[in-house]
Every structure is written in structure tokens, then in C-alpha cells.
Amino acid sequence: MTSTLTPTTNPHWIGAAQAIAAADSILIVTHLHPDGDAIGSLLGLGNALRSLDPSKRIDLAVDEGVPSFLNFLTGVDTVQPVLTEGAWDLMISVDASDEARTGLVGAYGRAHSPVVINLDHHISNTMFGNIHLVIPTAVSATEVIFDLLDSMQLTIPSEVAIPLLTGLVTDTLGFRTSNTVPRTLEIAMRLMQAGASLREITARTLESMEYNAFNLWKQVFPSVILEDGVISAVVRLSDLAAVGATDPTDSGLSSFLAKINEAQVAIVFKETLEGQTSISMRAKYGYDVAGLALSLGGGGHKQAAGATLDAPIDQVRAQVIPLLKAIANGTP
Ligand code: 5GP
Ligand code: MN
């Protein structure tokens, strides 16, 4: 591969490449409730390192494993949902803005790896770990991985190109977010040339939804309120029980609500445990929910951010809705 797209100013690229070359065993982990970019990063980097040097041991792990809509990616069968044994020369965390986001597998990996590479694209990244490949202008963590592989002058096989394009497509909602720039499409072009089908990835991710997840939408639609530019929905444990769901993932309900013309921001409150609430926020172009997420102990991007709070769902609603109204009514 040529290295024309490689950012050459970041000394950490060289350190990362050296740490990877020196390690005989590498653990890669990603964030809780993984999305297309999390799993795309895990498998894109994992498959690349496995093909680079088959003698290295490359382990991949994420709490709760891979969501079923991403089962089409090569290597999903090698992803471990739990780690109880093993030690590695190097751990690489991908698409996680802080250590807590890497869950139990991340905690286990940190305790059993002397060096940690923190590879991410969240502006809210806490800069944990020893080597930082944190590029907030990257649209996805898979873009950072593309640059890393490019800086190592690696050829990209299709089993790497497909997961990398999956992260690019899902985190940009199909190249529609405001951070999508010509270079994003240039990288997508390179990945398509390497064998990734944009049509297949789009169909399997953005255009896919389990009927049971849709049943959860039907269940919670009566909770939807639009007030002062803020549209919100509430998902309680009782709603999950009513439709027989165990997974609090909302399958993009906040993104769907953010389409509503009269709303500037959208939020879904999810009761993840009794007394614990996670929020998923979306902002229209020109509005920014990242700062609010960060102030609540979470993180994300201007247009999509979230947090998990140890407080009951109604208390979180009372606290957060006024703050969102201020954002919705601020100057775009
Ligand atoms: P989603 O609303 O799709 O779950 O997440 C949108 C964005 O917010 C993602 O970039 C994700 O990383 C971030 N995010 C969501 N929930 C949390 C959280 O509990 N903590 C942190 N740090 N970030 C979150
Ligand atoms: Mn991401």
C-alpha cells in the first residue's frame, strides 16, 4: 500500500507499530454494548494482525460478545465474551473513550498486560494507557486503524477491509454525519477496492432491525414527548419484560427520534438496572451533546453521545431534560 494518507506527525504511530512488532501475544478489547465501529475495529485490527504474523497469539474480547447483526464479519467466532485466564505482552483498546467502557475484559486485560495502546476517536478520551492513537477528527475508530495499517505499509485483505468499512459506515450513519469529509470517502473507496461491499454492509447494519427490537419501540412509543425542541423516550425494565427483551440496546431509537423536524435534540432514557440509567442522545447539525454527556460522566461526539448514571430513571429525566432544552434553544 502507498502511505499517502498517513498522518506522519504523530510519533505514537511509530511507537504503536514497534509495540505490535515486539509483542508475541496481543489482546484487543472494545467497549460495552458494542456497535458496528467497536466490532469493526476489533475484527479489522485482529484479522490484520493475524494475517501479518500467524505466529503471534491475537486474542479478541468484548463483554457480552458480538451482537448478532454483525455475525457476517470474518472472525466473530474468535471473540471471547469473558476472560478468566491468560496474559499478554500488549493490550490494545479500540473505540473506548475510558477504561470503564472496556468492561470486565478490559479490566482483566489491563491487569495482565504490561503495555496498553489506546486507539480511539472520541474527543472525550481520557488518555488512559501507555501509547495513544486518539484522533478526534477520525469519523470512526476503524479510520484510525486504517491509518495505523497504512503507516505500517500493510496490504489490506477483504477480511480486514469489510470490518473497517463497517465502522466507517455505522459511525457516520452512511456518510451523513457532519464530520464526513472528502478523505472519509477516499478511505471508503480504498476499502471497497480491497473487497468491501458498501451495499452489503449498509444493508446488514443501517437497514437491519430485529422484530423484537421493533416491538420494544412499539412498547415505548407512548412515552415519547416533544417539548421545547427536545424529543425524549423512556425505556423501563418493565418495558423490556413486556416484550420479552433482555438487551437494553435501543437499536437506534434516539437516531430515529432525531429525524423529527420540530426537535433539535433527541434523548432515550434506558433503565439498565434498578437504580441505574443510561442515556443515548442525538443532536441535529449545529447542536452539540458531547459536553453534556461528558459532564454526566459519559462521552461521545457532538451529534451522538451518551452516559450511564447511577440514579433512578425519573431522577435522571428531571436532571437532564432542562439541560437539553438549554442546548436545543441555544444558538446553533
Ligand atoms: P449510543 O447513543 O449510540 O449508545 O452512543 C453514542 C455515542 O455515545 C457513542 O460514541 C458512544 O461511545 C457514546 N456513549 C454512549 N454511552 C456512553 C457511556 O455510557 N459512556 C461513555 N463514555 N460514552 C458513551
Ligand atoms: Mn466509534
Coordinates of C-alpha atoms and ligand atoms in Angstrom, one line a residue:
M1 CA 0.0 0.0 0.0
T2 CA 1.1 3.6 -0.5
S3 CA 1.2 5.7 2.6
T4 CA -0.1 8.9 1.1
L5 CA -3.0 9.0 3.6
T6 CA -0.8 8.5 6.6
P7 CA -0.6 11.3 9.2
T8 CA 3.2 11.5 9.7
T9 CA 3.2 14.0 12.6
N10 CA 2.1 11.6 15.4
P11 CA 5.1 10.0 17.0
H12 CA 2.8 7.5 18.6
W13 CA 2.3 5.7 15.3
I14 CA 5.9 4.5 15.3
G15 CA 5.6 3.5 19.0
A16 CA 2.5 1.6 18.3
A17 CA 4.0 -0.2 15.3
Q18 CA 7.1 -1.1 17.4
A19 CA 5.0 -2.3 20.3
I20 CA 2.9 -4.5 18.0
A21 CA 6.1 -5.9 16.3
A22 CA 7.7 -6.7 19.7
A23 CA 4.7 -8.5 21.1
D24 CA 4.2 -12.2 20.8
S25 CA 0.8 -12.1 22.3
I26 CA -1.8 -9.3 21.9
L27 CA -5.2 -8.8 23.4
I28 CA -7.6 -6.5 21.7
V29 CA -10.7 -5.2 23.6
T30 CA -13.5 -2.8 22.8
H31 CA -16.4 -1.1 24.6
L32 CA -19.5 -2.4 26.3
H33 CA -22.7 -2.7 24.3
P34 CA -20.5 -2.8 21.1
D35 CA -21.7 -1.2 17.9
G36 CA -20.5 -1.5 14.3
D37 CA -17.4 0.6 14.9
A38 CA -16.5 -1.3 18.1
I39 CA -16.7 -4.8 16.5
G40 CA -15.4 -3.5 13.1
S41 CA -12.3 -2.2 14.9
L42 CA -11.9 -5.4 17.0
L43 CA -12.1 -7.6 13.9
G44 CA -10.4 -5.3 11.4
L45 CA -7.3 -5.0 13.6
G46 CA -7.5 -8.6 14.8
N47 CA -7.7 -10.0 11.3
A48 CA -5.0 -7.7 10.1
L49 CA -2.6 -8.7 12.9
R50 CA -3.4 -12.4 12.5
S51 CA -2.6 -12.2 8.7
L52 CA 0.5 -10.1 9.3
D53 CA 2.2 -12.7 11.6
P54 CA 0.3 -16.1 12.1
S55 CA 2.8 -17.0 14.8
K56 CA 1.6 -14.2 17.2
R57 CA -1.3 -15.0 19.5
I58 CA -4.1 -12.5 18.9
D59 CA -7.0 -12.7 21.4
L60 CA -10.2 -10.6 20.9
A61 CA -12.7 -9.9 23.7
V62 CA -15.7 -7.8 24.5
D63 CA -18.2 -8.2 27.4
E64 CA -21.3 -10.0 26.2
G65 CA -19.8 -10.9 22.8
V66 CA -20.8 -9.7 19.3
P67 CA -24.4 -8.6 18.6
S68 CA -26.0 -10.9 16.0
F69 CA -26.4 -8.3 13.2
L70 CA -22.6 -8.3 13.0
N71 CA -22.2 -12.0 12.6
F72 CA -21.3 -11.6 8.9
L73 CA -17.9 -10.4 9.8
T74 CA -14.9 -12.8 9.5
G75 CA -13.6 -13.8 12.9
V76 CA -16.7 -13.3 15.1
D77 CA -16.4 -16.9 16.2
T78 CA -13.0 -16.0 17.8
V79 CA -14.3 -13.1 20.0
Q80 CA -14.4 -14.1 23.7
P81 CA -17.2 -12.6 25.9
V82 CA -15.4 -13.4 29.2
L83 CA -11.7 -13.6 30.1
T84 CA -10.7 -15.8 33.0
E85 CA -7.1 -16.8 32.1
G86 CA -4.2 -15.6 30.1
A87 CA -1.6 -12.9 30.0
W88 CA -0.4 -10.8 27.0
D89 CA 2.6 -8.7 26.0
L90 CA 0.3 -6.0 24.8
M91 CA -3.3 -4.9 25.1
I92 CA -5.0 -2.7 22.5
S93 CA -8.2 -0.9 23.4
V94 CA -10.2 0.2 20.4
D95 CA -13.2 2.7 20.2
A96 CA -13.4 3.1 24.0
S97 CA -13.1 6.6 25.5
D98 CA -12.2 5.5 29.0
E99 CA -11.2 2.4 30.9
A100 CA -14.6 1.7 32.4
R101 CA -16.0 1.4 28.9
T102 CA -13.8 -1.6 28.2
G103 CA -15.8 -3.5 30.9
L104 CA -14.6 -6.7 32.7
V105 CA -12.5 -7.9 29.8
G106 CA -10.7 -4.6 29.7
A107 CA -10.0 -4.7 33.5
Y108 CA -8.7 -8.3 33.2
G109 CA -6.6 -7.4 30.2
R110 CA -5.0 -4.3 31.9
A111 CA -4.1 -6.4 34.9
H112 CA -2.4 -9.0 32.7
S113 CA -0.6 -6.8 30.0
P114 CA 2.4 -4.6 30.7
V115 CA 1.6 -2.2 27.8
V116 CA -1.7 -0.7 26.7
I117 CA -2.3 1.1 23.3
N118 CA -5.4 3.4 23.5
L119 CA -6.7 3.6 19.9
D120 CA -9.8 5.8 19.7
H121 CA -11.6 8.8 18.0
H122 CA -13.6 10.3 20.9
I123 CA -12.9 13.9 21.8
S124 CA -13.7 12.8 25.4
N125 CA -11.0 10.2 25.5
T126 CA -9.3 10.2 29.0
M127 CA -5.9 9.3 27.5
F128 CA -5.5 6.1 29.5
G129 CA -2.8 3.6 28.6
N130 CA 0.8 4.0 27.5
I131 CA 0.5 4.7 23.8
H132 CA -2.2 7.0 22.4
L133 CA -3.6 6.8 18.9
V134 CA -6.5 9.1 19.6
I135 CA -7.6 11.1 16.6
P136 CA -10.8 13.1 17.3
T137 CA -11.2 14.2 13.7
A138 CA -11.4 10.5 12.6
V139 CA -15.0 9.6 11.9
S140 CA -14.6 6.1 13.4
A141 CA -12.0 4.1 15.3
T142 CA -11.7 2.0 12.1
E143 CA -10.4 5.1 10.3
V144 CA -7.6 5.2 12.9
I145 CA -6.9 1.5 12.3
F146 CA -6.8 2.1 8.6
D147 CA -4.2 4.9 9.2
L148 CA -2.2 2.6 11.5
L149 CA -2.1 -0.3 8.9
D150 CA -1.3 2.3 6.2
S151 CA 1.6 3.6 8.3
M152 CA 2.8 0.0 8.7
Q153 CA 2.5 -0.3 4.9
L154 CA 0.3 -3.3 5.1
T155 CA -1.8 -4.7 2.3
I156 CA -5.5 -4.8 3.3
P157 CA -7.2 -8.1 2.6
S158 CA -11.0 -8.3 2.3
E159 CA -11.5 -9.8 5.8
V160 CA -9.9 -6.6 7.1
A161 CA -11.5 -4.1 4.7
I162 CA -15.0 -5.3 5.4
P163 CA -14.9 -4.7 9.2
L164 CA -13.1 -1.4 8.7
L165 CA -15.7 -0.2 6.2
T166 CA -18.4 -1.4 8.7
G167 CA -17.1 1.0 11.3
L168 CA -16.9 3.9 8.8
V169 CA -20.5 3.3 7.6
T170 CA -22.1 2.8 11.0
D171 CA -20.4 5.7 12.9
T172 CA -21.2 8.1 10.0
L173 CA -24.7 6.8 9.6
G174 CA -23.9 6.1 6.0
F175 CA -21.6 9.1 5.4
R176 CA -24.2 11.6 6.6
T177 CA -22.7 13.0 9.8
S178 CA -21.1 16.4 9.8
N179 CA -17.6 15.0 10.3
T180 CA -17.7 13.2 7.0
V181 CA -15.1 14.9 4.7
P182 CA -13.7 14.0 1.3
R183 CA -10.9 11.9 2.9
T184 CA -13.6 9.8 4.6
L185 CA -14.9 8.8 1.1
E186 CA -11.3 8.3 -0.1
I187 CA -10.7 5.8 2.7
A188 CA -14.1 4.1 1.9
M189 CA -13.0 3.9 -1.7
R190 CA -9.8 2.2 -0.7
L191 CA -11.7 -0.3 1.4
M192 CA -14.1 -1.0 -1.4
Q193 CA -11.2 -1.5 -3.8
A194 CA -9.9 -4.0 -1.2
G195 CA -13.1 -6.1 -1.4
A196 CA -15.6 -4.5 1.0
S197 CA -19.2 -4.1 -0.4
L198 CA -20.8 -0.8 0.7
R199 CA -24.2 -2.2 -0.3
E200 CA -23.9 -5.3 1.8
I201 CA -22.5 -3.5 4.9
T202 CA -25.3 -0.8 4.7
A203 CA -28.0 -3.5 4.3
R204 CA -26.7 -5.5 7.2
T205 CA -26.2 -2.6 9.6
L206 CA -28.2 0.6 8.9
E207 CA -31.1 -1.2 7.2
S208 CA -31.4 -4.0 9.7
M209 CA -33.6 -4.4 12.8
E210 CA -34.8 -7.4 14.8
Y211 CA -38.6 -7.6 15.0
N212 CA -38.2 -7.9 18.8
A213 CA -36.4 -4.6 18.9
F214 CA -39.2 -3.0 16.9
N215 CA -41.6 -4.5 19.4
L216 CA -39.7 -2.6 22.1
W217 CA -40.2 0.6 20.0
K218 CA -43.9 -0.1 19.8
Q219 CA -44.0 -0.6 23.6
V220 CA -42.2 2.7 24.4
F221 CA -43.7 5.0 21.7
P222 CA -46.4 6.2 24.1
S223 CA -43.7 7.6 26.3
V224 CA -42.4 9.9 23.5
I225 CA -42.7 13.6 24.4
L226 CA -41.7 16.6 22.3
E227 CA -41.1 19.8 24.4
D228 CA -39.1 22.9 23.6
G229 CA -37.1 21.3 20.9
V230 CA -36.3 18.2 22.9
I231 CA -37.8 14.8 21.9
S232 CA -37.5 12.0 24.5
A233 CA -38.5 8.5 25.1
V234 CA -38.3 6.2 28.2
V235 CA -37.4 2.5 28.2
R236 CA -38.0 0.9 31.6
L237 CA -37.1 -2.6 32.8
S238 CA -40.9 -3.3 32.7
D239 CA -41.0 -2.4 29.0
L240 CA -38.2 -4.9 28.3
A241 CA -40.1 -7.5 30.3
A242 CA -43.3 -6.8 28.5
V243 CA -41.8 -7.6 25.1
G244 CA -39.5 -10.4 26.4
A245 CA -36.3 -8.5 25.7
T246 CA -33.2 -8.7 27.9
D247 CA -31.0 -6.3 26.0
P248 CA -31.5 -2.6 26.8
T249 CA -29.9 -1.6 23.4
D250 CA -32.5 0.6 21.7
S251 CA -31.4 -0.2 18.1
G252 CA -31.2 3.4 17.1
L253 CA -34.3 4.8 18.6
S254 CA -32.6 8.1 19.5
S255 CA -31.3 8.4 15.9
F256 CA -34.9 7.8 14.7
L257 CA -36.4 10.4 17.0
A258 CA -33.7 13.0 16.0
K259 CA -35.3 13.0 12.5
I260 CA -38.4 14.8 13.8
N261 CA -38.4 18.2 12.3
E262 CA -39.5 20.1 15.4
A263 CA -36.7 18.6 17.6
Q264 CA -33.1 19.9 17.8
V265 CA -32.0 17.1 20.2
A266 CA -33.3 13.6 21.0
I267 CA -32.7 11.5 24.1
V268 CA -33.7 8.0 25.1
F269 CA -33.5 7.2 28.8
K270 CA -32.9 3.5 29.4
E271 CA -33.3 1.7 32.8
T272 CA -30.3 -0.7 32.6
L273 CA -30.6 -1.9 36.2
E274 CA -32.8 -1.0 39.1
G275 CA -31.4 2.5 40.1
Q276 CA -29.1 2.7 37.0
T277 CA -29.9 4.7 33.9
S278 CA -28.1 5.0 30.6
I279 CA -28.9 7.8 28.2
S280 CA -28.5 7.9 24.4
M281 CA -28.5 11.4 22.9
R282 CA -28.6 12.8 19.3
A283 CA -28.2 16.4 18.2
K284 CA -29.2 17.9 14.8
Y285 CA -26.4 19.5 12.8
G286 CA -25.2 22.7 14.6
Y287 CA -26.1 21.4 18.1
D288 CA -23.7 19.6 20.4
V289 CA -24.5 17.0 23.1
A290 CA -20.9 15.8 23.7
G291 CA -20.2 18.3 26.5
L292 CA -23.3 17.4 28.4
A293 CA -22.5 13.7 28.1
L294 CA -19.0 14.3 29.4
S295 CA -20.3 16.4 32.4
L296 CA -22.5 13.4 33.3
G297 CA -19.6 11.0 33.3
G298 CA -20.1 9.7 29.8
G299 CA -18.8 10.7 26.4
G300 CA -19.3 10.7 22.7
H301 CA -19.4 13.0 19.8
K302 CA -21.2 16.4 19.0
Q303 CA -24.1 14.7 17.3
A304 CA -24.2 11.4 19.2
A305 CA -23.3 11.0 22.9
G306 CA -24.3 9.0 25.9
A307 CA -23.7 8.3 29.6
T308 CA -24.5 5.8 32.3
L309 CA -25.7 7.2 35.6
D310 CA -26.1 5.5 39.0
A311 CA -29.5 7.1 39.6
P312 CA -33.2 6.1 39.1
I313 CA -34.6 6.9 35.6
D314 CA -37.1 9.6 36.7
Q315 CA -34.4 11.5 38.7
V316 CA -32.1 11.4 35.6
R317 CA -35.0 12.7 33.4
A318 CA -35.7 15.6 35.8
Q319 CA -32.0 16.5 35.8
V320 CA -31.2 16.1 32.1
I321 CA -34.2 17.4 30.3
P322 CA -33.7 21.1 31.4
L323 CA -30.1 20.9 30.3
L324 CA -31.1 19.6 26.9
K325 CA -33.7 22.3 26.5
A326 CA -30.9 24.9 27.0
I327 CA -28.9 23.2 24.3
A328 CA -31.9 23.0 21.9
N329 CA -32.6 26.7 22.4
G330 CA -29.0 27.9 22.2
T331 CA -27.6 29.5 19.1
P332 CA -26.9 26.8 16.5
Ligands
5GP1 P1 -25.3 5.4 21.6 O1 -26.2 6.5 21.9 O2 -25.3 5.0 20.1 O3 -25.3 4.3 22.5 O4 -23.8 6.1 21.7 C1 -23.5 7.3 21.1 C2 -22.1 7.7 21.4 O5 -22.0 8.0 22.8 C3 -21.0 6.7 21.1 O6 -19.9 7.3 20.5 C4 -20.6 6.1 22.5 O7 -19.3 5.8 22.5 C5 -21.0 7.2 23.4 N1 -21.6 6.7 24.7 C6 -22.8 6.1 24.8 N2 -23.0 5.7 26.1 C7 -21.8 6.0 26.8 C8 -21.4 5.8 28.1 O8 -22.1 5.3 29.0 N3 -20.1 6.3 28.4 C9 -19.3 6.9 27.5 N4 -18.1 7.3 27.9 N5 -19.7 7.1 26.2 C10 -20.9 6.7 25.9
MN2 MN -16.7 4.8 17.3

